[in-house]
PDB file of C-alpha atoms in Angstrom:
ATOM      1  CA  UNK A   1      73.469 153.407  -2.860  1.00 55.00           C
ATOM      2  CA  UNK A   2      74.768 151.315  -5.771  1.00 70.00           C
ATOM      3  CA  UNK A   3      72.583 152.630  -8.636  1.00 81.00           C
ATOM      4  CA  UNK A   4      73.517 156.190  -7.670  1.00 84.00           C
ATOM      5  CA  UNK A   5      77.193 155.240  -7.592  1.00 86.00           C
ATOM      6  CA  UNK A   6      76.966 153.652 -11.032  1.00 90.00           C
ATOM      7  CA  UNK A   7      75.247 156.723 -12.455  1.00 91.00           C
ATOM      8  CA  UNK A   8      77.828 158.979 -10.824  1.00 91.00           C
ATOM      9  CA  UNK A   9      80.652 156.950 -12.333  1.00 93.00           C
ATOM     10  CA  UNK A  10      78.970 157.069 -15.743  1.00 95.00           C
ATOM     11  CA  UNK A  11      78.744 160.872 -15.647  1.00 94.00           C
ATOM     12  CA  UNK A  12      81.854 161.801 -13.661  1.00 95.00           C
ATOM     13  CA  UNK A  13      84.226 159.317 -15.331  1.00 94.00           C
ATOM     14  CA  UNK A  14      84.413 160.945 -18.770  1.00 95.00           C
ATOM     15  CA  UNK A  15      84.749 164.393 -17.196  1.00 95.00           C
ATOM     16  CA  UNK A  16      87.740 163.228 -15.120  1.00 96.00           C
ATOM     17  CA  UNK A  17      89.158 161.224 -18.009  1.00 95.00           C
ATOM     18  CA  UNK A  18      89.051 164.391 -20.088  1.00 96.00           C
ATOM     19  CA  UNK A  19      91.739 165.918 -17.836  1.00 97.00           C
ATOM     20  CA  UNK A  20      94.253 163.317 -19.016  1.00 96.00           C
ATOM     21  CA  UNK A  21      93.236 163.779 -22.643  1.00 94.00           C
ATOM     22  CA  UNK A  22      93.365 167.584 -22.509  1.00 94.00           C
ATOM     23  CA  UNK A  23      96.804 167.636 -20.904  1.00 96.00           C
ATOM     24  CA  UNK A  24      98.213 165.074 -23.348  1.00 95.00           C
ATOM     25  CA  UNK A  25      98.731 162.364 -20.736  1.00 96.00           C
ATOM     26  CA  UNK A  26      96.920 159.807 -22.883  1.00 95.00           C
ATOM     27  CA  UNK A  27      95.525 159.442 -26.387  1.00 94.00           C
ATOM     28  CA  UNK A  28      92.711 157.215 -27.642  1.00 92.00           C
ATOM     29  CA  UNK A  29      93.303 154.685 -30.369  1.00 90.00           C
ATOM     30  CA  UNK A  30      89.706 153.406 -30.660  1.00 88.00           C
ATOM     31  CA  UNK A  31      86.155 154.701 -30.192  1.00 91.00           C
ATOM     32  CA  UNK A  32      87.218 158.263 -29.408  1.00 92.00           C
ATOM     33  CA  UNK A  33      84.672 160.965 -28.587  1.00 91.00           C
ATOM     34  CA  UNK A  34      85.878 164.486 -29.226  1.00 90.00           C
ATOM     35  CA  UNK A  35      83.999 167.760 -28.895  1.00 90.00           C
ATOM     36  CA  UNK A  36      86.261 170.305 -30.481  1.00 85.00           C
ATOM     37  CA  UNK A  37      89.177 171.025 -28.221  1.00 85.00           C
ATOM     38  CA  UNK A  38      87.123 171.038 -25.007  1.00 90.00           C
ATOM     39  CA  UNK A  39      86.365 167.355 -24.477  1.00 92.00           C
ATOM     40  CA  UNK A  40      88.160 164.091 -25.226  1.00 91.00           C
ATOM     41  CA  UNK A  41      87.160 160.629 -24.073  1.00 93.00           C
ATOM     42  CA  UNK A  42      86.015 157.324 -25.556  1.00 94.00           C
ATOM     43  CA  UNK A  43      82.685 155.527 -25.901  1.00 93.00           C
ATOM     44  CA  UNK A  44      83.704 152.792 -23.480  1.00 93.00           C
ATOM     45  CA  UNK A  45      84.765 155.195 -20.678  1.00 95.00           C
ATOM     46  CA  UNK A  46      81.305 155.956 -19.180  1.00 95.00           C
ATOM     47  CA  UNK A  47      80.234 152.304 -18.768  1.00 95.00           C
ATOM     48  CA  UNK A  48      83.686 151.346 -17.488  1.00 94.00           C
ATOM     49  CA  UNK A  49      83.641 154.073 -14.807  1.00 95.00           C
ATOM     50  CA  UNK A  50      80.049 153.076 -13.904  1.00 95.00           C
ATOM     51  CA  UNK A  51      81.098 149.449 -13.495  1.00 94.00           C
ATOM     52  CA  UNK A  52      84.132 150.466 -11.435  1.00 94.00           C
ATOM     53  CA  UNK A  53      81.932 152.567  -9.121  1.00 92.00           C
ATOM     54  CA  UNK A  54      79.554 149.635  -8.642  1.00 93.00           C
ATOM     55  CA  UNK A  55      82.396 147.187  -7.932  1.00 93.00           C
ATOM     56  CA  UNK A  56      84.224 149.524  -5.540  1.00 92.00           C
ATOM     57  CA  UNK A  57      80.968 150.412  -3.771  1.00 89.00           C
ATOM     58  CA  UNK A  58      80.057 146.728  -3.490  1.00 90.00           C
ATOM     59  CA  UNK A  59      83.467 145.886  -2.057  1.00 91.00           C
ATOM     60  CA  UNK A  60      83.119 148.691   0.478  1.00 87.00           C
ATOM     61  CA  UNK A  61      79.630 147.552   1.456  1.00 84.00           C
ATOM     62  CA  UNK A  62      80.832 143.972   1.849  1.00 88.00           C
ATOM     63  CA  UNK A  63      83.786 144.996   4.003  1.00 86.00           C
ATOM     64  CA  UNK A  64      81.538 147.197   6.155  1.00 80.00           C
ATOM     65  CA  UNK A  65      79.242 144.217   6.768  1.00 82.00           C
ATOM     66  CA  UNK A  66      82.076 141.803   7.515  1.00 86.00           C
ATOM     67  CA  UNK A  67      83.806 144.245   9.852  1.00 80.00           C
ATOM     68  CA  UNK A  68      80.490 145.513  11.223  1.00 73.00           C
ATOM     69  CA  UNK A  69      81.810 149.000  10.621  1.00 66.00           C
ATOM     70  CA  UNK A  70      79.445 151.952  10.718  1.00 66.00           C
ATOM     71  CA  UNK A  71      79.218 154.060   7.589  1.00 61.00           C
ATOM     72  CA  UNK A  72      81.036 157.329   8.154  1.00 59.00           C
ATOM     73  CA  UNK A  73      79.540 160.521   6.801  1.00 57.00           C
ATOM     74  CA  UNK A  74      82.092 162.895   5.332  1.00 52.00           C
ATOM     75  CA  UNK A  75      82.670 166.135   7.197  1.00 53.00           C
ATOM     76  CA  UNK A  76      81.214 169.152   5.433  1.00 56.00           C
ATOM     77  CA  UNK A  77      79.511 168.750   2.114  1.00 57.00           C
ATOM     78  CA  UNK A  78      78.730 165.217   0.913  1.00 68.00           C
ATOM     79  CA  UNK A  79      80.516 166.000  -2.353  1.00 88.00           C
ATOM     80  CA  UNK A  80      83.755 167.016  -0.638  1.00 91.00           C
ATOM     81  CA  UNK A  81      85.481 163.609  -1.049  1.00 93.00           C
ATOM     82  CA  UNK A  82      84.496 163.528  -4.721  1.00 93.00           C
ATOM     83  CA  UNK A  83      85.804 167.071  -5.215  1.00 95.00           C
ATOM     84  CA  UNK A  84      89.075 166.093  -3.513  1.00 96.00           C
ATOM     85  CA  UNK A  85      89.382 163.080  -5.817  1.00 97.00           C
ATOM     86  CA  UNK A  86      88.663 165.261  -8.863  1.00 97.00           C
ATOM     87  CA  UNK A  87      91.344 167.706  -7.703  1.00 98.00           C
ATOM     88  CA  UNK A  88      93.817 164.822  -7.369  1.00 98.00           C
ATOM     89  CA  UNK A  89      92.893 163.626 -10.867  1.00 98.00           C
ATOM     90  CA  UNK A  90      93.437 167.130 -12.269  1.00 98.00           C
ATOM     91  CA  UNK A  91      96.739 167.428 -10.374  1.00 97.00           C
ATOM     92  CA  UNK A  92      97.901 164.169 -11.978  1.00 98.00           C
ATOM     93  CA  UNK A  93      97.243 165.600 -15.437  1.00 97.00           C
ATOM     94  CA  UNK A  94      98.990 168.890 -14.689  1.00 97.00           C
ATOM     95  CA  UNK A  95     102.002 167.226 -13.043  1.00 97.00           C
ATOM     96  CA  UNK A  96     102.413 164.612 -15.765  1.00 96.00           C
ATOM     97  CA  UNK A  97     102.161 167.226 -18.513  1.00 95.00           C
ATOM     98  CA  UNK A  98     104.749 169.379 -16.750  1.00 89.00           C
ATOM     99  CA  UNK A  99     107.392 166.694 -17.170  1.00 85.00           C
ATOM    100  CA  UNK A 100     109.239 167.815 -14.039  1.00 85.00           C
ATOM    101  CA  UNK A 101     109.576 165.801 -10.860  1.00 90.00           C
ATOM    102  CA  UNK A 102     107.931 162.404 -10.469  1.00 95.00           C
ATOM    103  CA  UNK A 103     104.172 163.047 -10.035  1.00 97.00           C
ATOM    104  CA  UNK A 104     104.053 160.233  -7.450  1.00 97.00           C
ATOM    105  CA  UNK A 105     105.853 162.502  -4.989  1.00 97.00           C
ATOM    106  CA  UNK A 106     102.790 164.769  -4.915  1.00 97.00           C
ATOM    107  CA  UNK A 107      99.990 162.351  -5.811  1.00 98.00           C
ATOM    108  CA  UNK A 108     100.558 159.753  -3.084  1.00 98.00           C
ATOM    109  CA  UNK A 109     100.446 162.323  -0.256  1.00 98.00           C
ATOM    110  CA  UNK A 110      97.309 163.817  -1.842  1.00 98.00           C
ATOM    111  CA  UNK A 111      95.686 160.388  -2.144  1.00 98.00           C
ATOM    112  CA  UNK A 112      96.455 159.541   1.473  1.00 98.00           C
ATOM    113  CA  UNK A 113      95.134 162.944   2.534  1.00 97.00           C
ATOM    114  CA  UNK A 114      91.827 162.265   0.743  1.00 97.00           C
ATOM    115  CA  UNK A 115      91.488 159.020   2.706  1.00 96.00           C
ATOM    116  CA  UNK A 116      92.604 160.496   6.051  1.00 96.00           C
ATOM    117  CA  UNK A 117      90.447 163.618   5.760  1.00 94.00           C
ATOM    118  CA  UNK A 118      87.196 162.024   4.651  1.00 92.00           C
ATOM    119  CA  UNK A 119      86.976 158.383   5.759  1.00 90.00           C
ATOM    120  CA  UNK A 120      90.038 157.085   7.638  1.00 91.00           C
ATOM    121  CA  UNK A 121      88.556 153.676   8.417  1.00 89.00           C
ATOM    122  CA  UNK A 122      90.673 150.574   7.762  1.00 90.00           C
ATOM    123  CA  UNK A 123      87.934 149.241   5.460  1.00 89.00           C
ATOM    124  CA  UNK A 124      88.163 152.362   3.301  1.00 92.00           C
ATOM    125  CA  UNK A 125      91.952 152.060   3.206  1.00 95.00           C
ATOM    126  CA  UNK A 126      91.559 148.441   2.059  1.00 93.00           C
ATOM    127  CA  UNK A 127      89.053 149.463  -0.642  1.00 94.00           C
ATOM    128  CA  UNK A 128      91.359 152.249  -1.829  1.00 96.00           C
ATOM    129  CA  UNK A 129      94.361 149.909  -1.871  1.00 97.00           C
ATOM    130  CA  UNK A 130      92.418 147.290  -3.837  1.00 96.00           C
ATOM    131  CA  UNK A 131      91.350 150.006  -6.282  1.00 97.00           C
ATOM    132  CA  UNK A 132      94.983 151.155  -6.618  1.00 98.00           C
ATOM    133  CA  UNK A 133      95.948 147.594  -7.615  1.00 98.00           C
ATOM    134  CA  UNK A 134      92.985 146.550  -9.757  1.00 96.00           C
ATOM    135  CA  UNK A 135      92.601 149.798 -11.724  1.00 96.00           C
ATOM    136  CA  UNK A 136      96.149 149.882 -13.100  1.00 97.00           C
ATOM    137  CA  UNK A 137      96.024 146.125 -13.775  1.00 95.00           C
ATOM    138  CA  UNK A 138      92.961 146.675 -15.957  1.00 93.00           C
ATOM    139  CA  UNK A 139      94.645 149.628 -17.648  1.00 94.00           C
ATOM    140  CA  UNK A 140      97.622 147.444 -18.530  1.00 93.00           C
ATOM    141  CA  UNK A 141      95.199 145.123 -20.333  1.00 91.00           C
ATOM    142  CA  UNK A 142      93.286 147.981 -22.015  1.00 91.00           C
ATOM    143  CA  UNK A 143      96.488 149.608 -23.288  1.00 92.00           C
ATOM    144  CA  UNK A 144      98.038 146.373 -24.503  1.00 90.00           C
ATOM    145  CA  UNK A 145     100.624 146.257 -21.730  1.00 88.00           C
ATOM    146  CA  UNK A 146     103.218 148.334 -23.500  1.00 82.00           C
ATOM    147  CA  UNK A 147     103.454 145.717 -26.239  1.00 79.00           C
ATOM    148  CA  UNK A 148     103.044 142.722 -23.926  1.00 82.00           C
ATOM    149  CA  UNK A 149      99.728 141.829 -25.598  1.00 80.00           C
ATOM    150  CA  UNK A 150      99.290 141.386 -29.335  1.00 76.00           C
ATOM    151  CA  UNK A 151      96.553 143.314 -31.114  1.00 74.00           C
ATOM    152  CA  UNK A 152      93.570 143.320 -31.068  1.00 68.00           C
ATOM    153  CA  UNK A 153      93.827 142.618 -27.327  1.00 69.00           C
ATOM    154  CA  UNK A 154      93.867 145.959 -25.582  1.00 80.00           C
ATOM    155  CA  UNK A 155      95.226 148.872 -27.581  1.00 86.00           C
ATOM    156  CA  UNK A 156      92.156 151.057 -26.907  1.00 91.00           C
ATOM    157  CA  UNK A 157      94.360 153.971 -25.818  1.00 93.00           C
ATOM    158  CA  UNK A 158      97.906 154.711 -24.812  1.00 94.00           C
ATOM    159  CA  UNK A 159      99.737 156.867 -22.315  1.00 95.00           C
ATOM    160  CA  UNK A 160     102.091 159.310 -23.975  1.00 95.00           C
ATOM    161  CA  UNK A 161     104.949 158.729 -21.497  1.00 95.00           C
ATOM    162  CA  UNK A 162     104.415 155.228 -20.050  1.00 95.00           C
ATOM    163  CA  UNK A 163     107.034 153.828 -17.740  1.00 94.00           C
ATOM    164  CA  UNK A 164     105.418 150.591 -16.528  1.00 94.00           C
ATOM    165  CA  UNK A 165     103.839 148.065 -18.932  1.00 93.00           C
ATOM    166  CA  UNK A 166     102.188 150.756 -21.012  1.00 93.00           C
ATOM    167  CA  UNK A 167     100.908 152.921 -18.130  1.00 96.00           C
ATOM    168  CA  UNK A 168     102.298 155.671 -15.960  1.00 97.00           C
ATOM    169  CA  UNK A 169     103.638 154.430 -12.625  1.00 97.00           C
ATOM    170  CA  UNK A 170     101.922 157.272 -10.745  1.00 98.00           C
ATOM    171  CA  UNK A 171      98.385 156.192 -11.766  1.00 98.00           C
ATOM    172  CA  UNK A 172      97.849 153.908  -8.715  1.00 98.00           C
ATOM    173  CA  UNK A 173      97.841 157.016  -6.496  1.00 98.00           C
ATOM    174  CA  UNK A 174      94.937 158.453  -8.507  1.00 98.00           C
ATOM    175  CA  UNK A 175      93.038 155.184  -8.136  1.00 97.00           C
ATOM    176  CA  UNK A 176      93.742 155.150  -4.391  1.00 98.00           C
ATOM    177  CA  UNK A 177      92.255 158.645  -4.078  1.00 97.00           C
ATOM    178  CA  UNK A 178      89.192 157.445  -5.986  1.00 95.00           C
ATOM    179  CA  UNK A 179      88.485 154.648  -3.520  1.00 94.00           C
ATOM    180  CA  UNK A 180      87.482 156.957  -0.659  1.00 92.00           C
ATOM    181  CA  UNK A 181      84.565 158.832  -2.273  1.00 92.00           C
ATOM    182  CA  UNK A 182      83.051 155.590  -3.573  1.00 89.00           C
ATOM    183  CA  UNK A 183      83.549 153.667  -0.324  1.00 82.00           C
TER     184      UNK A 183
END
């Protein structure tokens, strides 16, 4: 289970990350990879997403063992939770680029729907909640905390419209949605 999750994170991560780059939600300040106007990411994104997938999957496995919870198979196609997460990720890019209403108003219901539709166990909720806390905390470090950290600490990329320590306050919802497919 874990090696597959790591490989999936390595491949899927840059593709998802590209949504935020393409819609101008974030810009890279170091180690950028760009393929014309069709792909934007950074060299450190694939290993970081792979590590995140391994950590989230390990947390889920540990919680399942502690709670003696059976693993729940997703209804329909096995890729459905991942597709729902990808759709949430894309929605975050579109909504943030639009500049209209607070993206959180749409993203949190979507994130909760991903959890409820595909794996509504308490352990999966806990994994998603932990992901929604840890992911943005790491992003605050990687972005330099909106000036809270002196260079060269962080400053690998920046959000174009940050409103919370260098990140967008809606990003925890995207992380929450990402917990379910990995759990």
